[in-house]
Amino acid sequence: MVRRVALVTGGTGGLGTAICRELTRQGCLVVANYLPSLETEARAWQQAQLAEGIEVEIEPGDVSSFEDARAMVASVAKRIGPVDILVNCAGITRDKTLRKMSDQQWREVMTTNLDSVFNVTRHVIDAMVERGFGRVVNISSVNGQKGQFGQCNYAAAKAGIHGFTMSLAQEVATKGVTVNSVSPGYVATAMTLAMPDEVRNAIVAQVPMGRMGTPEEIAHVVAFLCDPRAAYITGANIPVNGGLYMS
Ligand code: CAA
């Protein structure tokens, strides 16, 4: 069986970890990208996965930089092989109401959450088209669909991902490459744990299912889209939000 190479940006994070683990279970050769400044943490993360029998490669790279993304993709291609599956999962929050938001808080979120999708995808897409197979899955958010108090930056970046996804999907539709997005709702990770308890509780109270999602529930949908059999789904957005926003 051919082992497809899957690159997951932000692969050592809350959602990224579950996605790496699920894709490994599905038989992919998975590479988790991490921020170069977090080398020690990434190595410890890799060892922790290995202790559970899950073998994942790791690769540094700041995906908010076009040049770093280029070097990262080149290194993965050289060390492991060309990327068949790209999951753009790297993301941060800098929550503030717009009236208090600094230029830096806007920029950091836009470069890490949206520019990164261009930066990394731009460097993998030619090889996918040439080989006639590719899967790009972009992690967006329910808040890119409905907006969220305190998240003008984050919601704008996540909404931008939908436009990117649908456009690229059209460009490569005849080449065996699918491009989709997954929009998680509120999932139990460090990102949502960082929210003030009362704010988080109030939001979870509005979720029809009455609970947060688990990273594994997101990873399952990502892996489904990455499967070769999901060949006729492209330009789609799959909401995984417990019913918080229905469209
Ligand atoms: N709608 C309307 N008014 C609201 C509100 C809401 N949802 N939330 C707060 N307010 C009101 C408050 O009642 C308060 O009113 P008063 O001034 O009259 O008392 C006022 O707005 C507070 O405004 P501030 O500018 O002072 O805001 P703050 O500094 O207290 O807090 C915030 C702002 C940090 C953004 C806080 O609202 C917050 O953390 N919001 C949650 C943002 C969020 O959902 N983040 C998701 C992170 S996880 C993630 O992003 C993953 C994913 O994809 C889902």
XYZ file of N, CA and C and ligand atoms in Angstrom:
795
model
N 0.844 -1.206 0.000
C 0.000 0.000 0.000
C 0.878 1.256 0.000
N 0.510 2.226 -0.833
C 1.257 3.486 -0.861
C 0.946 4.266 0.409
N 1.977 4.706 1.117
C 1.727 5.538 2.298
C 1.754 6.990 1.871
N 0.611 7.623 1.961
C 0.540 9.020 1.556
C 1.194 9.900 2.619
N 1.868 10.952 2.153
C 2.539 11.876 3.078
C 1.564 12.998 3.423
N 1.322 13.170 4.716
C 0.408 14.220 5.177
C 1.170 15.230 6.018
N 1.083 16.497 5.639
C 1.701 17.578 6.420
C 0.594 18.323 7.154
N 0.732 18.415 8.475
C -0.272 19.106 9.291
C 0.397 20.317 9.927
N -0.013 21.528 9.516
C 0.576 22.708 10.152
C -0.053 22.873 11.535
N 0.739 23.398 12.455
C 0.250 23.469 13.833
C -0.049 22.074 14.356
N 0.732 21.113 13.894
C 0.420 19.698 14.138
C 0.554 19.250 15.585
N 1.295 20.027 16.375
C 1.475 19.614 17.775
C 0.451 20.288 18.694
N -0.453 21.079 18.121
C -1.454 21.790 18.925
C -2.652 20.916 19.273
N -3.672 21.534 19.837
C -4.848 20.803 20.327
C -5.560 20.011 19.245
N -5.985 20.692 18.182
C -6.634 19.981 17.082
C -5.607 19.218 16.260
N -4.439 19.851 16.053
C -3.388 19.255 15.219
C -2.988 17.875 15.718
N -2.860 17.726 17.021
C -2.451 16.438 17.586
C -3.457 15.350 17.222
N -4.723 15.636 17.412
C -5.765 14.635 17.112
C -5.776 14.315 15.617
N -5.538 15.327 14.788
C -5.523 15.111 13.330
C -4.325 14.243 12.939
N -3.157 14.546 13.508
C -1.963 13.726 13.216
C -2.198 12.279 13.608
N -2.779 12.085 14.769
C -2.993 10.719 15.267
C -3.976 9.956 14.378
N -5.034 10.632 13.989
C -6.054 9.962 13.164
C -5.504 9.625 11.777
N -4.766 10.572 11.172
C -4.215 10.306 9.834
C -3.179 9.189 9.887
N -2.433 9.109 10.990
C -1.468 8.010 11.147
C -2.224 6.685 11.212
N -3.300 6.665 11.996
C -4.113 5.438 12.094
C -4.680 5.029 10.738
N -4.936 6.035 9.893
C -5.483 5.735 8.551
C -4.390 5.307 7.580
N -3.148 5.217 8.058
C -2.059 4.700 7.214
C -1.197 5.752 6.559
N -1.413 7.028 6.891
C -0.582 8.079 6.296
C 0.761 8.182 7.028
N 1.734 8.698 6.302
C 3.015 9.053 6.909
C 2.871 10.535 7.279
N 2.746 10.806 8.558
C 2.347 12.156 8.978
C 3.543 12.982 9.455
N 3.554 14.242 9.013
C 4.570 15.194 9.453
C 3.855 16.329 10.177
N 4.201 16.514 11.446
C 3.601 17.602 12.226
C 4.534 18.801 12.180
N 4.016 19.907 11.683
C 4.800 21.149 11.675
C 4.667 21.842 13.025
N 5.730 22.506 13.456
C 5.687 23.255 14.723
C 6.500 24.525 14.574
N 6.272 25.476 15.466
C 7.024 26.728 15.454
C 8.473 26.449 15.862
N 9.451 26.950 15.107
C 10.856 26.656 15.404
C 11.244 26.959 16.853
N 10.624 27.959 17.461
C 10.971 28.311 18.851
C 10.493 27.246 19.848
N 9.664 26.319 19.395
C 9.118 25.293 20.302
C 9.716 23.906 20.040
N 11.000 23.912 19.668
C 11.714 22.669 19.331
C 11.668 21.633 20.463
N 11.997 22.081 21.683
C 12.039 21.151 22.822
C 10.668 20.537 23.051
N 9.646 21.381 23.040
C 8.273 20.908 23.251
C 7.860 19.933 22.142
N 8.268 20.242 20.907
C 7.874 19.385 19.782
C 8.533 18.006 19.901
N 9.793 17.984 20.320
C 10.469 16.683 20.478
C 9.801 15.862 21.584
N 9.438 16.529 22.675
C 8.752 15.832 23.773
C 7.398 15.305 23.289
N 6.720 16.111 22.496
C 5.414 15.714 21.927
C 5.579 14.466 21.065
N 6.622 14.474 20.228
C 6.874 13.332 19.335
C 7.120 12.059 20.154
N 7.895 12.207 21.238
C 8.183 11.054 22.100
C 6.903 10.539 22.766
N 6.054 11.484 23.174
C 4.794 11.090 23.832
C 3.902 10.305 22.871
N 3.900 10.704 21.598
C 3.097 9.970 20.610
C 3.673 8.566 20.432
N 5.013 8.529 20.336
C 5.704 7.252 20.124
C 5.429 6.281 21.271
N 5.380 6.837 22.480
C 5.110 5.999 23.662
C 3.743 5.322 23.538
N 2.867 5.919 22.738
C 1.542 5.313 22.516
C 1.483 4.558 21.187
N 2.654 4.349 20.607
C 2.723 3.565 19.369
C 2.383 4.356 18.122
N 2.385 5.678 18.233
C 2.043 6.499 17.059
C 3.309 7.215 16.567
N 3.748 6.838 15.369
C 4.979 7.389 14.805
C 4.658 8.589 13.937
N 5.126 9.757 14.358
C 4.877 10.988 13.591
C 6.205 11.709 13.404
N 6.459 12.165 12.189
C 7.639 13.004 11.935
C 7.315 14.427 12.369
N 8.356 15.200 12.675
C 8.116 16.611 12.995
C 8.997 17.487 12.108
N 8.522 18.697 11.850
C 9.248 19.606 10.955
C 9.005 21.047 11.405
N 10.089 21.793 11.690
C 9.900 23.182 12.115
C 9.539 24.096 10.945
N 8.941 25.229 11.236
C 8.635 26.216 10.207
C 7.585 27.191 10.711
N 7.886 28.474 10.549
C 6.903 29.503 10.903
C 6.032 29.741 9.676
N 4.812 29.217 9.708
C 3.972 29.251 8.506
C 3.437 30.648 8.185
N 3.658 31.603 9.086
C 3.251 32.973 8.759
C 4.258 33.624 7.809
N 5.367 32.945 7.550
C 6.391 33.453 6.631
C 6.409 32.625 5.353
N 6.329 33.295 4.218
C 6.320 32.612 2.920
C 7.611 31.827 2.719
N 8.738 32.428 3.105
C 10.039 31.783 2.926
C 10.201 30.579 3.840
N 9.768 30.714 5.085
C 9.831 29.579 6.020
C 8.985 28.422 5.510
N 7.809 28.762 4.985
C 6.910 27.722 4.469
C 7.560 27.011 3.289
N 8.219 27.780 2.439
C 8.908 27.182 1.286
C 9.989 26.205 1.757
N 10.801 26.660 2.714
C 11.887 25.815 3.216
C 11.333 24.560 3.897
N 10.234 24.722 4.627
C 9.630 23.579 5.328
C 9.141 22.526 4.322
N 8.431 22.964 3.299
C 7.898 22.020 2.300
C 9.048 21.332 1.558
N 10.111 22.103 1.240
C 11.266 21.519 0.547
C 11.927 20.469 1.431
N 12.047 20.747 2.708
C 12.689 19.814 3.632
C 11.861 18.531 3.766
N 10.556 18.675 3.858
C 9.680 17.493 3.961
C 9.815 16.645 2.686
N 9.815 17.319 1.530
C 9.918 16.587 0.257
C 11.227 15.811 0.199
N 12.301 16.426 0.683
C 13.625 15.799 0.623
C 13.737 14.652 1.639
N 13.275 14.898 2.854
C 13.442 13.905 3.938
C 12.458 12.749 3.825
N 11.209 13.076 3.413
C 10.136 12.084 3.512
C 9.471 11.803 2.165
N 9.214 12.859 1.426
C 8.565 12.691 0.120
C 7.640 13.863 -0.133
N 7.143 13.987 -1.367
C 6.247 15.102 -1.677
C 4.940 14.992 -0.882
N 4.388 16.137 -0.557
C 3.176 16.179 0.280
C 1.949 15.814 -0.555
N 1.244 14.775 -0.127
C -0.004 14.371 -0.791
C -1.217 15.027 -0.137
N -1.085 15.224 1.184
C -2.205 15.744 1.979
C -1.689 16.909 2.805
N -2.365 18.040 2.686
C -1.987 19.201 3.513
C -3.177 19.588 4.374
N -2.956 19.640 5.680
C -3.990 20.146 6.584
C -3.470 21.453 7.178
N -4.105 22.550 6.783
C -3.712 23.865 7.302
C -4.447 24.098 8.611
N -3.752 23.842 9.711
C -4.405 23.843 11.025
C -3.821 24.895 11.969
N -2.684 25.498 11.592
C -2.039 26.465 12.493
C -2.955 27.658 12.723
N -3.148 28.022 13.966
C -4.022 29.161 14.244
C -3.854 29.675 15.660
N -4.114 30.969 15.816
C -4.009 31.609 17.134
C -5.212 32.530 17.345
N -5.421 32.921 18.592
C -6.415 33.967 18.876
C -5.721 35.145 19.569
N -6.266 36.324 19.321
C -5.879 37.541 20.052
C -7.191 38.284 20.276
N -8.057 37.714 21.120
C -9.417 38.237 21.265
C -9.443 39.614 21.943
N -10.093 40.552 21.308
C -10.294 41.915 21.822
C -11.458 42.504 21.047
N -12.239 43.341 21.681
C -13.210 44.087 20.883
C -12.429 45.016 19.942
N -13.016 45.348 18.806
C -12.278 46.127 17.804
C -11.769 47.446 18.385
N -12.565 48.024 19.268
C -12.176 49.332 19.813
C -10.919 49.251 20.662
N -10.565 48.034 21.095
C -9.338 47.854 21.893
C -8.247 47.111 21.129
N -8.543 46.716 19.894
C -7.599 45.859 19.157
C -6.452 46.667 18.561
N -5.229 46.199 18.782
C -4.065 46.882 18.216
C -3.805 46.366 16.805
N -3.028 47.139 16.072
C -2.608 46.742 14.739
C -1.871 45.403 14.812
N -1.063 45.243 15.857
C -0.293 44.001 16.008
C -1.222 42.788 16.220
N -2.272 42.986 17.040
C -3.206 41.874 17.290
C -3.963 41.484 16.017
N -4.269 42.469 15.208
C -4.904 42.187 13.915
C -3.937 41.413 13.017
N -2.721 41.949 12.868
C -1.709 41.370 11.966
C -1.339 39.946 12.365
N -1.095 39.739 13.657
C -0.647 38.406 14.098
C -1.665 37.341 13.706
N -2.928 37.671 13.906
C -3.976 36.690 13.590
C -4.109 36.508 12.074
N -4.036 37.603 11.328
C -4.174 37.475 9.869
C -3.007 36.694 9.264
N -1.785 36.945 9.729
C -0.635 36.257 9.123
C -0.600 34.789 9.533
N -0.894 34.510 10.793
C -0.821 33.113 11.247
C -2.007 32.302 10.748
N -3.189 32.889 10.726
C -4.398 32.107 10.407
C -4.773 32.122 8.923
N -4.439 33.205 8.212
C -4.859 33.278 6.802
C -3.673 33.277 5.831
N -2.686 34.158 6.062
C -1.525 34.170 5.161
C -0.888 32.787 5.116
N -0.880 32.104 6.242
C -0.250 30.777 6.335
C -0.872 29.789 5.343
N -2.171 29.926 5.129
C -2.871 29.004 4.218
C -2.330 29.203 2.794
N -2.166 30.470 2.412
C -1.534 30.758 1.115
C -0.078 30.279 1.119
N 0.661 30.654 2.153
C 2.108 30.386 2.197
C 2.439 28.903 1.996
N 1.716 28.039 2.690
C 2.056 26.610 2.621
C 1.433 25.970 1.379
N 0.174 26.287 1.119
C -0.500 25.658 -0.026
C 0.215 26.001 -1.331
N 0.673 27.242 -1.423
C 1.371 27.694 -2.643
C 2.567 26.795 -2.977
N 3.202 26.268 -1.922
C 4.409 25.467 -2.147
C 4.134 23.981 -2.334
N 2.918 23.522 -2.087
C 2.638 22.087 -2.291
C 1.783 21.832 -3.531
N 1.118 22.880 -4.022
C 0.057 22.635 -5.007
C 0.579 22.144 -6.364
N 1.729 22.690 -6.816
C 2.247 22.275 -8.128
C 2.531 20.781 -8.156
N 3.177 20.296 -7.106
C 3.546 18.870 -7.071
C 2.300 17.991 -6.995
N 1.269 18.453 -6.290
C 0.012 17.679 -6.236
C -0.606 17.577 -7.630
N -0.649 18.712 -8.318
C -1.232 18.742 -9.669
C -0.427 17.844 -10.606
N 0.900 17.920 -10.504
C 1.752 17.100 -11.376
C 1.522 15.610 -11.138
N 1.314 15.230 -9.862
C 1.126 13.801 -9.566
C -0.336 13.357 -9.720
N -1.226 14.339 -9.920
C -2.637 13.994 -10.159
C -3.390 13.550 -8.922
N -2.839 13.878 -7.763
C -3.554 13.575 -6.510
C -3.174 14.606 -5.456
N -4.164 15.039 -4.713
C -3.885 15.923 -3.586
C -5.129 16.145 -2.763
N -4.903 16.383 -1.470
C -5.992 16.732 -0.559
C -5.518 17.937 0.260
N -6.282 19.025 0.182
C -6.000 20.183 1.033
C -7.211 20.369 1.922
N -6.996 20.369 3.226
C -8.087 20.618 4.171
C -7.684 21.805 5.039
N -8.490 22.846 4.977
C -8.211 24.057 5.742
C -9.113 24.109 6.970
N -8.507 24.329 8.118
C -9.304 24.403 9.340
C -9.786 25.842 9.517
N -11.081 26.027 9.357
C -11.687 27.346 9.555
C -12.325 27.348 10.945
N -13.492 27.942 11.066
C -14.146 28.013 12.383
C -15.599 28.409 12.207
N -16.430 27.977 13.140
C -17.822 28.432 13.159
C -17.858 29.965 13.186
N -16.856 30.565 13.801
C -16.868 32.025 13.922
C -16.508 32.738 12.617
N -15.959 31.987 11.668
C -15.766 32.529 10.318
C -17.069 32.538 9.546
N -18.079 31.806 10.052
C -19.397 31.778 9.405
C -20.363 32.753 10.053
N -20.291 32.875 11.392
C -21.316 33.671 12.076
C -20.771 34.924 12.763
N -19.400 35.087 12.782
C -18.822 36.197 13.541
C -18.872 35.902 15.028
N -18.101 36.646 15.801
C -18.098 36.446 17.251
C -17.629 37.714 17.945
N -18.380 38.134 18.921
C -17.988 39.281 19.746
C -16.540 39.079 20.196
N -15.688 40.072 19.949
C -14.287 39.981 20.398
C -13.356 39.316 19.410
N -13.871 39.000 18.198
C -13.013 38.258 17.252
C -13.065 38.828 15.827
N -13.029 40.146 15.669
C -13.020 40.706 14.307
C -11.831 40.158 13.516
N -10.694 40.054 14.177
C -9.499 39.553 13.481
C -9.655 38.071 13.128
N -9.985 37.268 14.110
C -10.073 35.811 13.924
C -11.191 35.438 12.942
N -12.346 36.051 13.118
C -13.481 35.731 12.239
C -13.188 36.154 10.802
N -12.496 37.288 10.627
C -12.154 37.732 9.268
C -11.189 36.750 8.618
N -10.192 36.302 9.369
C -9.215 35.352 8.824
C -9.898 34.029 8.479
N -10.765 33.554 9.379
C -11.425 32.262 9.156
C -12.439 32.336 8.016
N -13.102 33.495 7.868
C -14.009 33.677 6.725
C -13.201 33.726 5.433
N -12.028 34.335 5.494
C -11.152 34.392 4.319
C -10.783 33.003 3.831
N -10.630 32.088 4.758
C -10.285 30.706 4.397
C -11.357 30.093 3.495
N -12.616 30.441 3.730
C -13.683 29.878 2.890
C -13.536 30.350 1.438
N -13.229 31.624 1.242
C -13.046 32.158 -0.114
C -11.861 31.504 -0.806
N -10.780 31.355 -0.052
C -9.579 30.704 -0.585
C -9.912 29.271 -1.016
N -10.605 28.560 -0.150
C -10.917 27.147 -0.376
C -11.741 26.962 -1.647
N -12.794 27.758 -1.779
C -13.684 27.603 -2.938
C -12.981 28.002 -4.241
N -12.099 28.996 -4.167
C -11.391 29.445 -5.381
C -10.376 28.421 -5.837
N -9.527 27.962 -4.907
C -8.514 26.977 -5.294
C -9.177 25.671 -5.734
N -10.278 25.321 -5.079
C -10.989 24.081 -5.453
C -11.358 24.113 -6.940
N -11.799 25.284 -7.415
C -12.162 25.404 -8.827
C -10.939 25.301 -9.729
N -9.825 25.865 -9.256
C -8.620 25.891 -10.099
C -8.026 24.503 -10.322
N -8.176 23.602 -9.348
C -7.514 22.293 -9.458
C -8.502 21.125 -9.550
N -9.759 21.457 -9.806
C -10.813 20.429 -9.780
C -10.583 19.299 -10.773
N -9.964 19.596 -11.896
C -9.772 18.534 -12.905
C -8.449 17.793 -12.717
N -7.741 18.097 -11.646
C -6.371 17.554 -11.490
C -6.252 16.503 -10.394
N -7.384 16.034 -9.877
C -7.314 15.027 -8.812
C -7.024 15.616 -7.442
N -7.099 16.934 -7.359
C -6.799 17.602 -6.085
C -8.090 18.209 -5.536
N -8.462 17.843 -4.321
C -9.643 18.448 -3.705
C -9.208 19.426 -2.612
N -10.024 20.464 -2.434
C -9.724 21.514 -1.457
C -11.000 21.783 -0.674
N -10.967 21.541 0.617
C -12.168 21.711 1.450
C -11.800 22.374 2.763
N -12.826 22.831 3.462
C -12.562 23.359 4.806
C -13.461 22.643 5.813
N -12.973 22.616 7.031
C -13.732 22.091 8.165
C -13.863 23.254 9.147
N -15.082 23.496 9.616
C -15.305 24.604 10.544
C -15.721 24.086 11.918
N -14.740 23.911 12.794
C -15.083 23.449 14.139
C -15.842 24.516 14.914
N -16.666 24.042 15.832
C -17.264 24.939 16.812
C -16.319 25.047 18.003
N -16.876 25.109 19.189
C -16.042 25.229 20.392
C -15.582 23.839 20.829
N -14.280 23.633 20.762
C -13.684 22.322 21.024
C -12.769 22.442 22.231
N -12.769 21.405 23.053
C -11.960 21.444 24.283
C -10.468 21.362 23.958
N -9.823 22.507 23.854
C -8.371 22.602 23.632
C -7.855 23.764 24.481
N -6.528 23.968 24.458
C -5.937 25.082 25.207
C -6.510 26.427 24.753
N -6.890 26.510 23.461
C -7.401 27.776 22.927
C -8.718 28.178 23.606
N -9.610 27.233 23.761
C -10.892 27.576 24.388
C -10.760 27.611 25.917
N -9.800 26.841 26.444
C -9.574 26.880 27.897
C -9.059 28.243 28.334
N -8.396 28.958 27.399
C -7.836 30.276 27.721
C -8.922 31.337 27.846
N -10.133 31.015 27.412
C -11.218 32.010 27.503
C -11.666 32.153 28.953
N -12.178 33.328 29.320
C -12.734 33.454 30.673
C -13.856 32.414 30.860
N -13.863 31.753 32.012
C -14.818 30.659 32.259
C -16.258 31.070 31.973
N -16.629 32.276 32.445
C -18.044 32.664 32.309
C -18.405 32.899 30.847
N -17.445 33.416 30.056
C -17.710 33.644 28.625
C -17.874 32.296 27.925
N -16.975 31.368 28.226
C -17.044 30.043 27.590
C -18.336 29.316 27.977
N -18.650 29.374 29.268
C -19.867 28.683 29.724
C -21.121 29.242 29.052
N -21.137 30.565 28.872
C -22.307 31.188 28.238
C -22.434 30.731 26.786
N -21.304 30.576 26.114
C -21.355 30.138 24.711
C -21.774 28.667 24.635
N -21.191 27.846 25.494
C -21.527 26.411 25.465
C -23.021 26.215 25.763
N -23.579 27.099 26.591
C -25.014 27.006 26.909
C -25.874 27.220 25.660
N -25.311 27.901 24.645
C -26.073 28.135 23.397
C -25.921 27.006 22.391
N -25.028 26.058 22.665
C -24.800 24.954 21.722
C -25.942 23.940 21.887
N -26.706 23.680 20.819
C -27.831 22.743 20.964
C -27.431 21.420 21.620
N -26.242 20.926 21.344
C -25.824 19.664 21.969
C -25.414 19.848 23.425
N -25.281 21.106 23.864
C -25.031 21.382 25.281
C -23.641 21.006 25.764
N -22.725 20.837 24.846
C -21.359 20.499 25.256
C -20.376 20.995 24.214
N -19.083 21.002 24.599
C -18.032 21.322 23.629
C -17.744 20.072 22.801
N -17.067 20.291 21.674
C -16.640 19.163 20.853
C -15.327 18.601 21.365
N -14.964 17.442 20.871
C -13.652 16.887 21.211
C -12.744 17.005 19.971
N -11.435 17.114 20.186
C -10.514 17.179 19.037
C -10.681 15.970 18.119
N -11.004 14.813 18.686
C -11.153 13.602 17.871
C -12.349 13.726 16.923
N -13.390 14.444 17.357
C -14.557 14.616 16.481
C -14.216 15.478 15.259
N -13.276 16.393 15.429
C -12.814 17.205 14.285
C -11.901 16.350 13.406
N -10.990 15.626 14.048
C -9.995 14.831 13.309
C -10.673 13.788 12.415
N -11.765 13.228 12.900
C -12.482 12.212 12.121
C -12.956 12.795 10.782
N -13.483 14.015 10.822
C -14.008 14.645 9.598
C -12.863 15.031 8.660
N -11.769 15.495 9.238
C -10.599 15.839 8.415
C -10.104 14.582 7.689
N -9.981 13.484 8.431
C -9.479 12.240 7.828
C -10.427 11.737 6.735
N -11.711 11.906 6.966
C -12.711 11.519 5.946
C -12.456 12.271 4.635
N -12.218 13.597 4.740
C -11.986 14.400 3.533
C -10.662 14.049 2.861
N -9.700 13.558 3.646
C -8.379 13.226 3.101
C -8.356 11.868 2.415
N -9.364 11.072 2.656
C -9.400 9.723 2.102
C -9.509 9.793 0.574
N -8.789 8.928 -0.128
C -8.902 8.911 -1.598
C -10.345 8.736 -2.069
N -11.180 8.065 -1.268
C -12.574 7.829 -1.671
C -13.442 9.078 -1.577
N -12.940 10.129 -0.910
C -13.710 11.391 -0.828
C -13.427 12.258 -2.056
N -13.233 11.610 -3.199
C -12.729 12.282 -4.401
C -13.705 13.270 -5.037
N -15.010 13.152 -4.722
C -16.002 14.003 -5.396
C -16.457 15.159 -4.514
N -15.786 15.353 -3.387
C -16.120 16.489 -2.508
C -15.045 17.544 -2.684
N -15.402 18.702 -3.193
C -14.419 19.783 -3.263
C -15.101 21.139 -3.134
N -14.369 22.077 -2.566
C -14.917 23.419 -2.342
C -15.967 23.440 -1.254
N -16.034 22.365 -0.484
C -17.073 22.260 0.552
C -16.551 22.746 1.896
N -17.484 23.161 2.720
C -17.152 23.462 4.111
C -17.992 22.534 4.986
N -17.330 21.795 5.844
C -18.068 20.872 6.719
C -18.084 21.453 8.135
N -19.250 21.900 8.600
C -19.336 22.429 9.970
C -19.359 21.267 10.971
N -18.596 21.396 12.042
C -18.592 20.365 13.097
C -18.731 21.133 14.407
N -19.974 21.537 14.710
C -20.135 22.540 15.763
C -21.247 22.234 16.774
N -21.731 21.017 16.798
C -22.767 20.653 17.776
C -24.083 21.370 17.552
N -24.222 21.988 16.356
C -25.464 22.690 16.035
C -25.438 24.180 16.361
N -24.253 24.682 16.780
C -24.169 26.096 17.181
C -24.545 27.038 16.050
N -24.203 26.662 14.826
C -24.588 27.467 13.662
C -24.974 26.517 12.542
N -26.215 26.650 12.084
C -26.709 25.759 11.027
C -26.919 26.566 9.751
N -26.381 26.069 8.649
C -26.517 26.824 7.392
C -26.929 25.890 6.274
N -22.522 40.236 22.939
C -22.812 41.486 23.333
N -22.200 42.113 24.346
C -21.234 41.434 24.969
C -20.867 40.139 24.607
C -21.574 39.554 23.555
N -21.303 38.286 23.154
N -19.876 39.742 25.424
C -19.615 40.765 26.252
N -20.439 41.792 25.990
C -20.486 43.071 26.658
C -20.259 42.943 28.148
O -21.486 42.670 28.785
C -19.680 44.285 28.513
O -20.727 45.227 28.561
P -20.671 46.489 29.555
O -19.420 47.250 29.149
O -21.944 47.213 29.281
O -20.583 45.922 30.933
C -18.847 44.600 27.314
O -19.391 43.863 26.219
C -17.416 44.171 27.489
O -16.707 44.781 26.485
P -15.145 44.976 26.603
O -14.664 45.701 25.435
O -14.819 45.543 27.947
O -14.696 43.480 26.510
P -13.839 42.642 27.545
O -12.466 43.199 27.525
O -14.542 42.483 28.822
O -13.843 41.195 26.867
C -13.406 39.643 25.137
C -13.810 41.056 25.493
C -12.023 39.307 25.679
C -13.339 39.577 23.639
C -14.441 38.657 25.688
O -15.716 39.064 25.291
C -14.216 37.255 25.143
O -13.307 36.533 25.558
N -15.091 36.827 24.221
C -15.065 35.470 23.669
C -14.392 35.457 22.363
C -14.437 34.061 21.860
O -15.494 33.454 21.683
N -13.272 33.494 21.569
C -13.208 32.157 21.063
C -11.861 31.584 21.369
S -11.762 29.894 20.893
C -11.741 29.944 19.234
O -11.625 30.938 18.616
C -11.868 28.616 18.529
C -12.992 28.640 17.596
O -12.735 28.611 16.388
C -14.375 28.605 18.072
